[in-house]
mmCIF file of N, CA and C in Angstrom:
data_model
loop_
_atom_site.group_PDB
_atom_site.id
_atom_site.type_symbol
_atom_site.label_atom_id
_atom_site.label_comp_id
_atom_site.label_asym_id
_atom_site.label_seq_id
_atom_site.Cartn_x
_atom_site.Cartn_y
_atom_site.Cartn_z
ATOM 1 N N GLN A 1 0.960 -1.158 -0.113
ATOM 2 C CA GLN A 1 -0.035 -0.070 -0.114
ATOM 3 C C GLN A 1 0.977 1.181 -0.080
ATOM 4 N N VAL A 2 0.559 2.201 -0.699
ATOM 5 C CA VAL A 2 1.370 3.497 -0.734
ATOM 6 C C VAL A 2 0.902 4.568 0.223
ATOM 7 N N GLN A 3 2.096 5.136 0.687
ATOM 8 C CA GLN A 3 1.614 5.948 1.768
ATOM 9 C C GLN A 3 2.828 6.844 1.722
ATOM 10 N N LEU A 4 2.378 8.156 2.165
ATOM 11 C CA LEU A 4 2.862 9.556 1.939
ATOM 12 C C LEU A 4 2.460 10.435 2.612
ATOM 13 N N VAL A 5 3.512 10.927 3.965
ATOM 14 C CA VAL A 5 2.614 11.664 4.535
ATOM 15 C C VAL A 5 3.970 12.863 4.590
ATOM 16 N N GLU A 6 3.183 14.044 4.166
ATOM 17 C CA GLU A 6 4.447 14.902 4.529
ATOM 18 C C GLU A 6 4.064 16.079 5.622
ATOM 19 N N SER A 7 4.989 16.914 6.124
ATOM 20 C CA SER A 7 4.677 17.263 7.317
ATOM 21 C C SER A 7 5.873 18.773 7.330
ATOM 22 N N GLY A 8 5.746 19.558 8.165
ATOM 23 C CA GLY A 8 6.930 20.587 8.458
ATOM 24 C C GLY A 8 6.270 21.863 7.803
ATOM 25 N N GLY A 9 5.340 22.078 6.988
ATOM 26 C CA GLY A 9 4.835 23.182 6.218
ATOM 27 C C GLY A 9 4.386 24.388 7.420
ATOM 28 N N GLY A 10 4.232 25.688 6.927
ATOM 29 C CA GLY A 10 3.852 26.656 7.694
ATOM 30 C C GLY A 10 4.138 28.420 6.960
ATOM 31 N N LEU A 11 3.808 28.959 8.016
ATOM 32 C CA LEU A 11 4.183 30.482 7.653
ATOM 33 C C LEU A 11 5.387 31.091 8.054
ATOM 34 N N VAL A 12 5.951 31.552 7.046
ATOM 35 C CA VAL A 12 7.510 32.212 7.692
ATOM 36 C C VAL A 12 7.537 33.225 6.814
ATOM 37 N N GLN A 13 8.588 34.028 7.113
ATOM 38 C CA GLN A 13 9.036 35.523 6.442
ATOM 39 C C GLN A 13 10.237 35.049 5.245
ATOM 40 N N ALA A 14 9.948 36.163 4.347
ATOM 41 C CA ALA A 14 11.063 36.093 3.326
ATOM 42 C C ALA A 14 12.155 36.120 4.052
ATOM 43 N N GLY A 15 13.246 35.138 3.345
ATOM 44 C CA GLY A 15 14.788 34.641 4.193
ATOM 45 C C GLY A 15 14.628 33.498 5.271
ATOM 46 N N GLY A 16 13.511 33.292 5.790
ATOM 47 C CA GLY A 16 13.678 32.536 6.695
ATOM 48 C C GLY A 16 13.695 31.098 5.968
ATOM 49 N N SER A 17 13.647 30.059 7.306
ATOM 50 C CA SER A 17 13.874 28.872 6.482
ATOM 51 C C SER A 17 12.687 27.600 7.056
ATOM 52 N N LEU A 18 12.311 26.623 6.619
ATOM 53 C CA LEU A 18 11.784 25.709 6.772
ATOM 54 C C LEU A 18 12.101 24.255 6.695
ATOM 55 N N ARG A 19 11.783 23.320 7.418
ATOM 56 C CA ARG A 19 12.249 21.949 7.305
ATOM 57 C C ARG A 19 11.280 20.737 6.872
ATOM 58 N N LEU A 20 11.140 20.783 5.656
ATOM 59 C CA LEU A 20 9.728 19.663 5.444
ATOM 60 C C LEU A 20 10.257 18.022 5.625
ATOM 61 N N SER A 21 9.493 17.282 6.120
ATOM 62 C CA SER A 21 9.551 15.660 5.879
ATOM 63 C C SER A 21 8.329 14.772 5.178
ATOM 64 N N CYS A 22 8.877 13.733 4.846
ATOM 65 C CA CYS A 22 7.911 12.915 4.017
ATOM 66 C C CYS A 22 8.197 11.661 4.503
ATOM 67 N N ALA A 23 7.355 11.160 5.303
ATOM 68 C CA ALA A 23 7.681 9.741 5.896
ATOM 69 C C ALA A 23 6.644 8.820 4.575
ATOM 70 N N ALA A 24 7.279 7.853 3.853
ATOM 71 C CA ALA A 24 6.593 6.786 3.174
ATOM 72 C C ALA A 24 6.594 5.619 3.727
ATOM 73 N N SER A 25 5.820 4.763 3.170
ATOM 74 C CA SER A 25 5.793 3.361 3.324
ATOM 75 C C SER A 25 7.016 2.694 2.738
ATOM 76 N N GLY A 26 7.463 1.285 3.205
ATOM 77 C CA GLY A 26 8.555 0.631 2.792
ATOM 78 C C GLY A 26 8.565 0.466 1.358
ATOM 79 N N ARG A 27 7.330 0.248 0.920
ATOM 80 C CA ARG A 27 7.375 -0.596 -0.469
ATOM 81 C C ARG A 27 7.302 0.780 -1.365
ATOM 82 N N THR A 28 7.090 1.447 -1.238
ATOM 83 C CA THR A 28 7.059 3.001 -1.777
ATOM 84 C C THR A 28 8.593 3.679 -1.890
ATOM 85 N N PHE A 29 9.477 3.331 -0.812
ATOM 86 C CA PHE A 29 10.703 4.054 -0.721
ATOM 87 C C PHE A 29 11.663 3.275 -0.753
ATOM 88 N N SER A 30 11.788 2.026 -0.319
ATOM 89 C CA SER A 30 13.204 1.275 -0.516
ATOM 90 C C SER A 30 13.315 0.978 -1.783
ATOM 91 N N GLY A 31 15.044 1.291 -1.882
ATOM 92 C CA GLY A 31 15.489 1.160 -3.303
ATOM 93 C C GLY A 31 15.271 2.236 -4.297
ATOM 94 N N TYR A 32 14.371 3.101 -4.373
ATOM 95 C CA TYR A 32 13.942 4.166 -5.097
ATOM 96 C C TYR A 32 14.411 5.454 -4.937
ATOM 97 N N ALA A 33 14.441 6.248 -5.868
ATOM 98 C CA ALA A 33 14.517 7.657 -6.157
ATOM 99 C C ALA A 33 13.648 8.280 -5.325
ATOM 100 N N MET A 34 13.772 9.259 -4.687
ATOM 101 C CA MET A 34 12.415 9.985 -4.309
ATOM 102 C C MET A 34 12.687 11.782 -4.421
ATOM 103 N N GLY A 35 12.011 12.264 -4.605
ATOM 104 C CA GLY A 35 11.765 13.751 -4.768
ATOM 105 C C GLY A 35 10.487 14.266 -4.414
ATOM 106 N N TRP A 36 10.401 15.885 -4.245
ATOM 107 C CA TRP A 36 9.746 16.922 -3.983
ATOM 108 C C TRP A 36 9.319 17.807 -4.917
ATOM 109 N N PHE A 37 8.079 17.841 -5.191
ATOM 110 C CA PHE A 37 7.168 18.690 -5.917
ATOM 111 C C PHE A 37 6.264 20.047 -5.436
ATOM 112 N N ARG A 38 6.170 21.022 -5.912
ATOM 113 C CA ARG A 38 5.565 21.773 -5.525
ATOM 114 C C ARG A 38 4.124 22.406 -6.388
ATOM 115 N N GLN A 39 3.106 22.804 -5.592
ATOM 116 C CA GLN A 39 1.861 23.395 -6.679
ATOM 117 C C GLN A 39 1.456 24.591 -6.087
ATOM 118 N N ALA A 40 1.448 25.696 -6.790
ATOM 119 C CA ALA A 40 1.087 26.952 -6.279
ATOM 120 C C ALA A 40 -0.620 27.227 -6.841
ATOM 121 N N PRO A 41 -0.766 27.879 -6.656
ATOM 122 C CA PRO A 41 -2.730 27.995 -6.788
ATOM 123 C C PRO A 41 -2.794 28.654 -8.177
ATOM 124 N N GLY A 42 -3.278 27.995 -9.165
ATOM 125 C CA GLY A 42 -3.265 28.541 -10.615
ATOM 126 C C GLY A 42 -2.427 27.782 -11.393
ATOM 127 N N LYS A 43 -1.393 27.155 -10.560
ATOM 128 C CA LYS A 43 -0.204 26.667 -11.542
ATOM 129 C C LYS A 43 -0.017 25.239 -11.542
ATOM 130 N N GLU A 44 0.730 24.683 -12.545
ATOM 131 C CA GLU A 44 1.119 23.208 -12.293
ATOM 132 C C GLU A 44 2.035 22.678 -11.455
ATOM 133 N N ARG A 45 1.661 21.480 -11.201
ATOM 134 C CA ARG A 45 2.689 21.094 -10.166
ATOM 135 C C ARG A 45 4.061 21.029 -11.125
ATOM 136 N N GLU A 46 5.130 21.281 -10.231
ATOM 137 C CA GLU A 46 6.602 21.307 -10.846
ATOM 138 C C GLU A 46 7.604 20.598 -9.876
ATOM 139 N N PHE A 47 8.569 20.219 -10.308
ATOM 140 C CA PHE A 47 9.574 19.579 -9.740
ATOM 141 C C PHE A 47 10.615 20.343 -8.904
ATOM 142 N N VAL A 48 10.799 19.941 -7.924
ATOM 143 C CA VAL A 48 11.747 20.662 -6.786
ATOM 144 C C VAL A 48 13.220 20.255 -6.583
ATOM 145 N N ALA A 49 13.013 19.139 -6.442
ATOM 146 C CA ALA A 49 14.476 18.415 -5.738
ATOM 147 C C ALA A 49 14.425 16.769 -6.134
ATOM 148 N N GLY A 50 15.346 15.945 -6.198
ATOM 149 C CA GLY A 50 15.366 14.566 -5.935
ATOM 150 C C GLY A 50 16.666 13.987 -5.765
ATOM 151 N N ILE A 51 16.519 12.930 -5.175
ATOM 152 C CA ILE A 51 17.738 12.486 -4.474
ATOM 153 C C ILE A 51 17.479 10.805 -4.767
ATOM 154 N N LYS A 52 18.764 10.473 -5.166
ATOM 155 C CA LYS A 52 18.389 8.600 -5.259
ATOM 156 C C LYS A 52 18.981 8.040 -4.496
ATOM 157 N N TRP A 53 18.763 6.671 -4.170
ATOM 158 C CA TRP A 53 18.655 5.764 -3.164
ATOM 159 C C TRP A 53 19.537 5.771 -2.064
ATOM 160 N N GLY A 54 20.817 5.813 -2.643
ATOM 161 C CA GLY A 54 21.827 6.066 -1.937
ATOM 162 C C GLY A 54 22.303 7.192 -1.326
ATOM 163 N N GLY A 55 21.408 8.113 -1.698
ATOM 164 C CA GLY A 55 21.594 9.413 -0.711
ATOM 165 C C GLY A 55 22.668 10.527 -1.050
ATOM 166 N N VAL A 56 23.773 10.093 -2.106
ATOM 167 C CA VAL A 56 24.548 10.722 -2.377
ATOM 168 C C VAL A 56 24.499 11.695 -3.413
ATOM 169 N N SER A 57 23.703 11.130 -4.542
ATOM 170 C CA SER A 57 23.201 12.118 -5.458
ATOM 171 C C SER A 57 22.053 12.618 -5.420
ATOM 172 N N SER A 58 21.918 14.007 -5.618
ATOM 173 C CA SER A 58 20.844 14.562 -5.529
ATOM 174 C C SER A 58 20.791 16.057 -6.665
ATOM 175 N N TYR A 59 19.827 16.391 -6.844
ATOM 176 C CA TYR A 59 19.532 17.272 -8.087
ATOM 177 C C TYR A 59 18.540 18.129 -7.825
ATOM 178 N N TYR A 60 18.617 19.328 -8.382
ATOM 179 C CA TYR A 60 17.451 20.550 -8.129
ATOM 180 C C TYR A 60 16.875 21.569 -9.309
ATOM 181 N N ALA A 61 15.645 21.956 -9.306
ATOM 182 C CA ALA A 61 15.301 22.899 -10.282
ATOM 183 C C ALA A 61 16.183 23.976 -9.742
ATOM 184 N N ASP A 62 16.317 24.892 -11.036
ATOM 185 C CA ASP A 62 17.258 25.812 -11.305
ATOM 186 C C ASP A 62 16.841 27.077 -10.143
ATOM 187 N N SER A 63 15.382 26.879 -9.948
ATOM 188 C CA SER A 63 14.704 28.001 -9.005
ATOM 189 C C SER A 63 15.117 27.860 -7.535
ATOM 190 N N VAL A 64 15.339 26.615 -7.351
ATOM 191 C CA VAL A 64 16.034 26.445 -5.806
ATOM 192 C C VAL A 64 17.263 25.991 -5.609
ATOM 193 N N LYS A 65 18.160 25.472 -6.526
ATOM 194 C CA LYS A 65 19.331 25.458 -6.569
ATOM 195 C C LYS A 65 20.197 26.430 -5.363
ATOM 196 N N GLY A 66 21.043 25.960 -4.560
ATOM 197 C CA GLY A 66 21.770 26.688 -3.647
ATOM 198 C C GLY A 66 20.934 27.186 -2.391
ATOM 199 N N ARG A 67 19.658 26.944 -2.457
ATOM 200 C CA ARG A 67 18.904 27.199 -1.348
ATOM 201 C C ARG A 67 18.164 26.134 -0.436
ATOM 202 N N PHE A 68 17.953 25.211 -1.363
ATOM 203 C CA PHE A 68 17.068 24.004 -1.065
ATOM 204 C C PHE A 68 18.273 22.637 -0.860
ATOM 205 N N THR A 69 18.026 21.654 0.113
ATOM 206 C CA THR A 69 18.802 20.977 0.306
ATOM 207 C C THR A 69 17.839 19.461 0.454
ATOM 208 N N ILE A 70 17.984 18.534 -0.311
ATOM 209 C CA ILE A 70 17.069 17.424 -0.036
ATOM 210 C C ILE A 70 17.984 16.096 0.555
ATOM 211 N N SER A 71 17.494 15.606 1.518
ATOM 212 C CA SER A 71 18.022 14.385 1.862
ATOM 213 C C SER A 71 17.231 13.562 2.576
ATOM 214 N N ARG A 72 17.818 12.111 2.782
ATOM 215 C CA ARG A 72 16.930 11.055 3.263
ATOM 216 C C ARG A 72 17.555 10.007 4.207
ATOM 217 N N ASP A 73 16.698 9.525 5.158
ATOM 218 C CA ASP A 73 16.991 8.721 5.870
ATOM 219 C C ASP A 73 16.444 7.179 5.722
ATOM 220 N N ASN A 74 17.332 6.431 5.275
ATOM 221 C CA ASN A 74 16.541 5.019 4.705
ATOM 222 C C ASN A 74 16.139 4.150 5.790
ATOM 223 N N ALA A 75 16.773 4.421 7.019
ATOM 224 C CA ALA A 75 16.268 3.676 8.066
ATOM 225 C C ALA A 75 14.804 3.933 8.638
ATOM 226 N N LYS A 76 14.211 5.342 8.452
ATOM 227 C CA LYS A 76 13.739 5.820 8.753
ATOM 228 C C LYS A 76 12.562 5.852 7.563
ATOM 229 N N ASN A 77 12.521 5.429 6.349
ATOM 230 C CA ASN A 77 11.541 5.512 5.092
ATOM 231 C C ASN A 77 11.180 7.152 5.062
ATOM 232 N N THR A 78 12.265 7.915 5.269
ATOM 233 C CA THR A 78 11.868 9.315 5.443
ATOM 234 C C THR A 78 12.885 10.370 4.319
ATOM 235 N N VAL A 79 12.300 11.490 3.625
ATOM 236 C CA VAL A 79 12.782 12.019 2.914
ATOM 237 C C VAL A 79 12.731 13.547 3.693
ATOM 238 N N TYR A 80 13.554 14.042 3.329
ATOM 239 C CA TYR A 80 13.676 15.570 4.001
ATOM 240 C C TYR A 80 13.862 16.918 3.116
ATOM 241 N N LEU A 81 13.451 17.799 3.261
ATOM 242 C CA LEU A 81 13.645 19.241 2.215
ATOM 243 C C LEU A 81 13.989 20.399 3.349
ATOM 244 N N GLN A 82 15.060 20.379 3.580
ATOM 245 C CA GLN A 82 15.313 21.876 3.943
ATOM 246 C C GLN A 82 15.273 23.050 2.936
ATOM 247 N N MET A 83 14.809 23.713 3.622
ATOM 248 C CA MET A 83 14.410 25.376 2.757
ATOM 249 C C MET A 83 15.136 26.683 3.550
ATOM 250 N N ASN A 84 15.902 27.233 2.578
ATOM 251 C CA ASN A 84 16.758 28.074 3.284
ATOM 252 C C ASN A 84 16.355 29.562 2.583
ATOM 253 N N SER A 85 16.795 30.678 2.713
ATOM 254 C CA SER A 85 16.378 31.779 2.075
ATOM 255 C C SER A 85 15.040 32.103 1.352
ATOM 256 N N LEU A 86 14.122 31.836 2.025
ATOM 257 C CA LEU A 86 12.835 31.385 1.376
ATOM 258 C C LEU A 86 12.442 32.708 0.696
ATOM 259 N N LYS A 87 11.806 32.636 -0.458
ATOM 260 C CA LYS A 87 11.047 33.920 -1.200
ATOM 261 C C LYS A 87 9.489 33.561 -1.341
ATOM 262 N N PRO A 88 8.889 34.752 -1.305
ATOM 263 C CA PRO A 88 7.393 34.401 -1.476
ATOM 264 C C PRO A 88 6.885 33.715 -2.977
ATOM 265 N N GLU A 89 7.902 33.886 -3.825
ATOM 266 C CA GLU A 89 7.332 32.672 -4.706
ATOM 267 C C GLU A 89 7.686 31.173 -4.634
ATOM 268 N N ASP A 90 8.151 30.928 -3.556
ATOM 269 C CA ASP A 90 8.233 29.506 -2.717
ATOM 270 C C ASP A 90 6.975 28.963 -2.388
ATOM 271 N N THR A 91 6.164 30.039 -2.303
ATOM 272 C CA THR A 91 4.988 29.696 -1.496
ATOM 273 C C THR A 91 4.146 28.642 -2.515
ATOM 274 N N ALA A 92 3.648 27.693 -1.543
ATOM 275 C CA ALA A 92 3.070 26.595 -2.695
ATOM 276 C C ALA A 92 2.838 25.671 -1.829
ATOM 277 N N ASN A 93 1.466 24.420 -2.113
ATOM 278 C CA ASN A 93 1.941 23.065 -1.447
ATOM 279 C C ASN A 93 2.889 21.875 -1.824
ATOM 280 N N TYR A 94 3.651 21.567 -0.802
ATOM 281 C CA TYR A 94 4.707 20.662 -1.408
ATOM 282 C C TYR A 94 4.170 18.991 -1.353
ATOM 283 N N TYR A 95 4.900 18.513 -2.102
ATOM 284 C CA TYR A 95 4.451 16.914 -2.303
ATOM 285 C C TYR A 95 5.882 16.304 -2.351
ATOM 286 N N CYS A 96 5.597 15.101 -1.768
ATOM 287 C CA CYS A 96 6.734 14.130 -2.028
ATOM 288 C C CYS A 96 6.249 12.975 -2.918
ATOM 289 N N THR A 97 7.375 12.210 -3.458
ATOM 290 C CA THR A 97 6.950 11.014 -3.919
ATOM 291 C C THR A 97 8.243 10.274 -4.659
ATOM 292 N N ARG A 98 8.078 9.139 -5.120
ATOM 293 C CA ARG A 98 8.796 8.146 -5.845
ATOM 294 C C ARG A 98 9.243 9.021 -7.037
ATOM 295 N N VAL A 99 10.683 9.211 -7.813
ATOM 296 C CA VAL A 99 10.654 9.583 -8.916
ATOM 297 C C VAL A 99 11.473 9.078 -9.911
ATOM 298 N N ALA A 100 11.413 9.335 -11.218
ATOM 299 C CA ALA A 100 12.512 9.153 -12.507
ATOM 300 C C ALA A 100 12.675 10.211 -13.033
ATOM 301 N N GLY A 101 13.882 10.512 -12.568
ATOM 302 C CA GLY A 101 14.680 11.725 -12.811
ATOM 303 C C GLY A 101 13.726 12.934 -12.277
ATOM 304 N N THR A 102 13.207 13.776 -13.335
ATOM 305 C CA THR A 102 12.385 14.996 -12.658
ATOM 306 C C THR A 102 10.742 14.649 -12.706
ATOM 307 N N LEU A 103 10.534 13.140 -13.055
ATOM 308 C CA LEU A 103 9.040 12.939 -13.387
ATOM 309 C C LEU A 103 8.654 12.076 -12.006
ATOM 310 N N PRO A 104 7.513 12.451 -11.489
ATOM 311 C CA PRO A 104 7.141 11.160 -10.523
ATOM 312 C C PRO A 104 6.836 10.177 -11.119
ATOM 313 N N ALA A 105 7.184 8.910 -10.525
ATOM 314 C CA ALA A 105 6.992 7.825 -10.544
ATOM 315 C C ALA A 105 5.779 6.702 -10.017
ATOM 316 N N LEU A 106 4.814 7.710 -9.508
ATOM 317 C CA LEU A 106 3.632 7.010 -8.827
ATOM 318 C C LEU A 106 2.370 7.849 -9.196
ATOM 319 N N ASP A 107 1.642 6.620 -9.414
ATOM 320 C CA ASP A 107 0.095 7.715 -9.755
ATOM 321 C C ASP A 107 -0.702 7.982 -8.432
ATOM 322 N N TYR A 108 0.159 8.360 -7.683
ATOM 323 C CA TYR A 108 -0.420 9.055 -6.161
ATOM 324 C C TYR A 108 0.017 10.144 -5.689
ATOM 325 N N TRP A 109 -0.591 10.499 -4.892
ATOM 326 C CA TRP A 109 -0.074 11.937 -4.377
ATOM 327 C C TRP A 109 -0.704 12.053 -2.789
ATOM 328 N N GLY A 110 0.207 12.226 -1.978
ATOM 329 C CA GLY A 110 -0.291 12.888 -0.734
ATOM 330 C C GLY A 110 -1.278 13.866 -0.438
ATOM 331 N N GLN A 111 -1.216 14.263 0.678
ATOM 332 C CA GLN A 111 -2.205 15.709 0.810
ATOM 333 C C GLN A 111 -1.038 16.788 0.721
ATOM 334 N N GLY A 112 0.062 16.544 0.838
ATOM 335 C CA GLY A 112 0.942 17.908 0.846
ATOM 336 C C GLY A 112 1.077 18.541 2.225
ATOM 337 N N THR A 113 2.012 19.649 2.004
ATOM 338 C CA THR A 113 1.987 20.495 2.976
ATOM 339 C C THR A 113 2.251 21.793 3.010
ATOM 340 N N GLN A 114 1.487 22.979 3.134
ATOM 341 C CA GLN A 114 1.680 24.283 2.640
ATOM 342 C C GLN A 114 2.805 25.021 3.154
ATOM 343 N N VAL A 115 3.520 25.659 2.259
ATOM 344 C CA VAL A 115 4.282 26.509 2.720
ATOM 345 C C VAL A 115 3.717 28.106 2.406
ATOM 346 N N THR A 116 3.875 28.795 3.064
ATOM 347 C CA THR A 116 3.420 30.093 2.512
ATOM 348 C C THR A 116 4.913 31.242 3.181
ATOM 349 N N VAL A 117 5.194 31.859 2.327
ATOM 350 C CA VAL A 117 6.234 32.740 2.331
ATOM 351 C C VAL A 117 5.848 34.328 2.361
ATOM 352 N N SER A 118 5.845 35.028 3.474
ATOM 353 C CA SER A 118 5.388 36.313 3.499
ATOM 354 C C SER A 118 6.537 37.471 3.033
ATOM 355 N N SER A 119 5.989 38.347 2.336
ATOM 356 C CA SER A 119 7.258 39.351 1.932
ATOM 357 C C SER A 119 7.541 40.627 3.191
#
């Protein structure tokens, strides 16, 4: 059974930081690359960051490179997104899922976690 539970969102001022977490079921997580996506109101969902199973190789959308860091704890089936130097344009609902490159690899999304950055 697929399970993805995102948490850690909130309201933060521009320049602030947040750390998102995503707890996944073992069958969803083990052995697979995982990633974060976001969707702002009126916009399509977009890729933010991905990390391969080993945790060493990660990659980012240009819009967040240098500000966001993705990591994972395979023992806890959890993937994280550390977001620093947040901007109002980062405001969105953030989702995690299994990825294939920069594309989602599951036909399933959790409820996401809302991030709101005030100017």
